[in-house]
PDB file of C-alpha atoms in Angstrom:
ATOM      1  CA  MET A   1       8.517   5.447  13.085  1.00 56.00           C
ATOM      2  CA  LYS A   2       8.104   5.906  16.813  1.00 67.00           C
ATOM      3  CA  VAL A   3      10.901   6.580  19.313  1.00 73.00           C
ATOM      4  CA  VAL A   4      10.390   5.326  22.860  1.00 74.00           C
ATOM      5  CA  VAL A   5      12.564   6.408  25.786  1.00 81.00           C
ATOM      6  CA  ILE A   6      13.143   3.635  28.331  1.00 81.00           C
ATOM      7  CA  GLN A   7      14.778   3.869  31.751  1.00 85.00           C
ATOM      8  CA  ILE A   8      16.396   0.705  33.096  1.00 84.00           C
ATOM      9  CA  ARG A   9      17.929   0.158  36.524  1.00 87.00           C
ATOM     10  CA  CYS A  10      21.140  -1.868  36.601  1.00 85.00           C
ATOM     11  CA  PRO A  11      20.627  -4.902  38.877  1.00 85.00           C
ATOM     12  CA  TYR A  12      24.298  -4.847  39.959  1.00 89.00           C
ATOM     13  CA  CYS A  13      25.124  -1.213  40.726  1.00 89.00           C
ATOM     14  CA  GLY A  14      21.637   0.331  40.964  1.00 88.00           C
ATOM     15  CA  ARG A  15      22.313   3.159  38.458  1.00 90.00           C
ATOM     16  CA  TRP A  16      19.566   4.273  36.088  1.00 90.00           C
ATOM     17  CA  ILE A  17      20.312   4.028  32.358  1.00 87.00           C
ATOM     18  CA  THR A  18      18.239   5.924  29.787  1.00 88.00           C
ATOM     19  CA  LEU A  19      17.840   4.343  26.353  1.00 82.00           C
ATOM     20  CA  SER A  20      15.999   5.529  23.284  1.00 80.00           C
ATOM     21  CA  HIS A  21      14.556   2.816  21.094  1.00 70.00           C
ATOM     22  CA  GLU A  22      13.000   3.108  17.625  1.00 69.00           C
ATOM     23  CA  ILE A  23       9.897   1.021  17.066  1.00 62.00           C
ATOM     24  CA  ILE A  24       9.958   0.125  13.392  1.00 59.00           C
ATOM     25  CA  ARG A  25       6.869  -2.068  13.283  1.00 58.00           C
ATOM     26  CA  GLN A  26       3.724  -0.146  12.519  1.00 61.00           C
ATOM     27  CA  PRO A  27       0.213  -1.424  13.029  1.00 62.00           C
ATOM     28  CA  LYS A  28      -1.239  -3.496  10.203  1.00 66.00           C
ATOM     29  CA  GLY A  29      -2.618  -1.394   7.380  1.00 66.00           C
ATOM     30  CA  TYR A  30      -0.072   1.451   7.407  1.00 71.00           C
ATOM     31  CA  GLY A  31       2.079   0.240   4.524  1.00 79.00           C
ATOM     32  CA  ALA A  32       5.717  -0.814   4.463  1.00 79.00           C
ATOM     33  CA  HIS A  33       7.708   0.613   7.393  1.00 74.00           C
ATOM     34  CA  TYR A  34      10.715   1.232   5.125  1.00 80.00           C
ATOM     35  CA  ALA A  35       8.747   3.168   2.490  1.00 81.00           C
ATOM     36  CA  HIS A  36      10.201   6.513   3.588  1.00 79.00           C
ATOM     37  CA  LYS A  37      13.635   5.243   2.477  1.00 83.00           C
ATOM     38  CA  ILE A  38      12.488   4.727  -1.146  1.00 85.00           C
ATOM     39  CA  LYS A  39      13.981   7.571  -3.175  1.00 88.00           C
ATOM     40  CA  LYS A  40      13.092   6.454  -6.705  1.00 90.00           C
ATOM     41  CA  LEU A  41      10.111   4.413  -7.874  1.00 90.00           C
ATOM     42  CA  SER A  42      10.880   1.165  -9.669  1.00 90.00           C
ATOM     43  CA  ARG A  43       9.374   0.146 -12.997  1.00 91.00           C
ATOM     44  CA  THR A  44       6.890  -2.100 -11.164  1.00 92.00           C
ATOM     45  CA  HIS A  45       5.767   0.779  -8.915  1.00 93.00           C
ATOM     46  CA  ILE A  46       5.190   2.986 -11.955  1.00 93.00           C
ATOM     47  CA  VAL A  47       3.250   0.298 -13.845  1.00 93.00           C
ATOM     48  CA  ILE A  48       1.040  -0.387 -10.802  1.00 93.00           C
ATOM     49  CA  LEU A  49       0.293   3.336 -10.484  1.00 93.00           C
ATOM     50  CA  SER A  50      -0.546   3.509 -14.196  1.00 92.00           C
ATOM     51  CA  ILE A  51      -2.831   0.451 -13.916  1.00 93.00           C
ATOM     52  CA  LEU A  52      -4.706   2.048 -11.021  1.00 92.00           C
ATOM     53  CA  TYR A  53      -4.990   5.258 -13.049  1.00 92.00           C
ATOM     54  CA  PHE A  54      -6.057   3.880 -16.429  1.00 91.00           C
ATOM     55  CA  TYR A  55      -8.052   0.789 -15.418  1.00 88.00           C
ATOM     56  CA  GLY A  56      -9.409   2.298 -12.225  1.00 80.00           C
ATOM     57  CA  ASN A  57     -11.210   5.254 -13.853  1.00 79.00           C
ATOM     58  CA  LYS A  58      -8.409   7.737 -13.062  1.00 80.00           C
ATOM     59  CA  GLY A  59      -7.948   6.293  -9.601  1.00 71.00           C
ATOM     60  CA  LYS A  60     -11.578   6.545  -8.509  1.00 79.00           C
ATOM     61  CA  THR A  61     -12.581   2.896  -8.983  1.00 84.00           C
ATOM     62  CA  PRO A  62     -10.819   0.495  -6.599  1.00 88.00           C
ATOM     63  CA  LEU A  63      -9.179  -2.621  -8.067  1.00 90.00           C
ATOM     64  CA  PRO A  64      -8.442  -5.882  -6.223  1.00 90.00           C
ATOM     65  CA  LYS A  65      -4.876  -7.212  -6.086  1.00 91.00           C
ATOM     66  CA  ARG A  66      -5.824 -10.142  -8.314  1.00 92.00           C
ATOM     67  CA  LYS A  67      -6.948  -7.778 -11.106  1.00 92.00           C
ATOM     68  CA  ILE A  68      -3.773  -5.688 -10.723  1.00 93.00           C
ATOM     69  CA  SER A  69      -1.664  -8.867 -10.887  1.00 93.00           C
ATOM     70  CA  TYR A  70      -3.562 -10.043 -13.989  1.00 93.00           C
ATOM     71  CA  LEU A  71      -3.025  -6.708 -15.744  1.00 93.00           C
ATOM     72  CA  LEU A  72       0.695  -6.792 -14.864  1.00 92.00           C
ATOM     73  CA  HIS A  73       0.974 -10.262 -16.424  1.00 93.00           C
ATOM     74  CA  LYS A  74      -0.949  -9.012 -19.460  1.00 92.00           C
ATOM     75  CA  LYS A  75       1.613  -6.192 -19.841  1.00 89.00           C
ATOM     76  CA  GLY A  76       4.446  -8.749 -19.749  1.00 91.00           C
ATOM     77  CA  ILE A  77       5.584  -8.162 -16.175  1.00 89.00           C
ATOM     78  CA  LYS A  78       5.708 -11.612 -14.587  1.00 89.00           C
ATOM     79  CA  ILE A  79       5.876 -11.187 -10.821  1.00 89.00           C
ATOM     80  CA  SER A  80       4.426 -13.225  -7.982  1.00 89.00           C
ATOM     81  CA  GLY A  81       1.383 -12.268  -5.956  1.00 86.00           C
ATOM     82  CA  ASN A  82       3.595 -11.684  -2.922  1.00 90.00           C
ATOM     83  CA  GLU A  83       5.684  -9.187  -4.876  1.00 92.00           C
ATOM     84  CA  VAL A  84       2.540  -7.359  -6.010  1.00 92.00           C
ATOM     85  CA  SER A  85       1.483  -7.164  -2.341  1.00 90.00           C
ATOM     86  CA  ALA A  86       4.921  -5.836  -1.374  1.00 91.00           C
ATOM     87  CA  ARG A  87       4.869  -3.126  -4.060  1.00 92.00           C
ATOM     88  CA  LEU A  88       1.311  -2.113  -3.082  1.00 93.00           C
ATOM     89  CA  SER A  89       2.392  -1.953   0.567  1.00 91.00           C
ATOM     90  CA  GLU A  90       5.353   0.259  -0.366  1.00 91.00           C
ATOM     91  CA  LEU A  91       3.121   2.561  -2.405  1.00 93.00           C
ATOM     92  CA  HIS A  92       0.708   2.662   0.540  1.00 91.00           C
ATOM     93  CA  GLY A  93       3.570   3.576   2.881  1.00 88.00           C
ATOM     94  CA  LEU A  94       4.514   6.408   0.498  1.00 89.00           C
ATOM     95  CA  GLY A  95       0.910   7.639   0.537  1.00 89.00           C
ATOM     96  CA  PHE A  96       0.244   7.040  -3.177  1.00 91.00           C
ATOM     97  CA  VAL A  97      -2.427   4.349  -2.773  1.00 91.00           C
ATOM     98  CA  LYS A  98      -5.023   3.342  -0.200  1.00 90.00           C
ATOM     99  CA  PHE A  99      -7.329   0.404   0.139  1.00 87.00           C
ATOM    100  CA  GLU A 100     -10.815  -0.294   1.338  1.00 84.00           C
ATOM    101  CA  LYS A 101     -11.511  -3.676   2.792  1.00 77.00           C
ATOM    102  CA  SER A 102     -15.208  -4.302   2.801  1.00 68.00           C
ATOM    103  CA  ARG A 103     -17.649  -3.952  -0.031  1.00 68.00           C
ATOM    104  CA  ILE A 104     -21.172  -5.244  -0.236  1.00 74.00           C
ATOM    105  CA  LYS A 105     -21.978  -7.789  -2.921  1.00 76.00           C
ATOM    106  CA  LEU A 106     -25.562  -8.497  -3.962  1.00 76.00           C
ATOM    107  CA  LEU A 107     -26.034 -12.272  -3.993  1.00 77.00           C
ATOM    108  CA  ASP A 108     -29.724 -12.555  -4.793  1.00 78.00           C
ATOM    109  CA  GLU A 109     -31.589  -9.555  -6.151  1.00 77.00           C
ATOM    110  CA  GLU A 110     -35.022 -11.106  -5.722  1.00 80.00           C
ATOM    111  CA  ARG A 111     -34.526 -11.958  -2.041  1.00 77.00           C
ATOM    112  CA  GLN A 112     -32.231  -8.962  -1.427  1.00 77.00           C
ATOM    113  CA  LYS A 113     -29.420 -11.049   0.081  1.00 79.00           C
ATOM    114  CA  TYR A 114     -26.103  -9.289   0.571  1.00 77.00           C
ATOM    115  CA  ARG A 115     -22.638 -10.363   1.668  1.00 76.00           C
ATOM    116  CA  TYR A 116     -19.537  -8.445   2.747  1.00 73.00           C
ATOM    117  CA  VAL A 117     -16.483  -9.004   0.563  1.00 70.00           C
ATOM    118  CA  LYS A 118     -13.307  -8.507   2.606  1.00 77.00           C
ATOM    119  CA  ILE A 119     -10.779  -8.537  -0.248  1.00 81.00           C
ATOM    120  CA  PRO A 120      -8.779  -5.275  -0.241  1.00 85.00           C
ATOM    121  CA  HIS A 121      -9.529  -3.047  -3.215  1.00 87.00           C
ATOM    122  CA  TRP A 122      -6.772  -0.541  -4.033  1.00 90.00           C
ATOM    123  CA  TYR A 123      -7.174   2.990  -5.403  1.00 90.00           C
ATOM    124  CA  LEU A 124      -5.062   6.115  -5.898  1.00 92.00           C
ATOM    125  CA  THR A 125      -4.957   8.886  -3.306  1.00 90.00           C
ATOM    126  CA  ASP A 126      -4.763  12.554  -4.299  1.00 90.00           C
ATOM    127  CA  ARG A 127      -1.005  12.390  -3.803  1.00 90.00           C
ATOM    128  CA  GLY A 128      -0.841   9.280  -5.999  1.00 90.00           C
ATOM    129  CA  LEU A 129      -2.913  10.966  -8.686  1.00 91.00           C
ATOM    130  CA  ARG A 130      -0.520  13.940  -8.692  1.00 91.00           C
ATOM    131  CA  LYS A 131       2.436  11.524  -8.953  1.00 91.00           C
ATOM    132  CA  VAL A 132       0.829   9.715 -11.921  1.00 90.00           C
ATOM    133  CA  LEU A 133       0.213  13.015 -13.713  1.00 91.00           C
ATOM    134  CA  GLU A 134       3.834  14.029 -13.000  1.00 91.00           C
ATOM    135  CA  LEU A 135       5.117  10.694 -14.377  1.00 90.00           C
ATOM    136  CA  LYS A 136       2.837  11.096 -17.402  1.00 90.00           C
ATOM    137  CA  LYS A 137       4.267  14.561 -18.053  1.00 91.00           C
ATOM    138  CA  GLU A 138       7.821  13.150 -17.831  1.00 90.00           C
ATOM    139  CA  GLY A 139       6.886  10.458 -20.358  1.00 87.00           C
ATOM    140  CA  LEU A 140       7.408   7.513 -17.998  1.00 84.00           C
ATOM    141  CA  ILE A 141       3.807   6.340 -18.409  1.00 79.00           C
TER     142      ILE A 141
END
């Protein structure tokens, strides 16, 4: 969150007024702007962290949102793709997960043709890995 100080001159009396204004909107890719207000992780947050830990080779192998959504449905948690995106954004804002956007996919091995895949692939950060191990110790995972 960024605080900007603005000085405005009154068009009627000519006095200067100083205002401080909080800019809530962060640039794209920084996670949910309200993530710092989250005090306790929801069940969905915990399951997403566990999916990234167990299916993502202890957080080292990135998983696309579609795979995470599929694994949530497989575990019996029926949520929309938008909700999965929102929870991932909140976890990103908390610093538990990160994403990488471009990966190279080999299309034709013989001709050595490659293509960039721009689907975000999510993985655990060191902080997220510590949180998963803490949740595991508490018996929540």
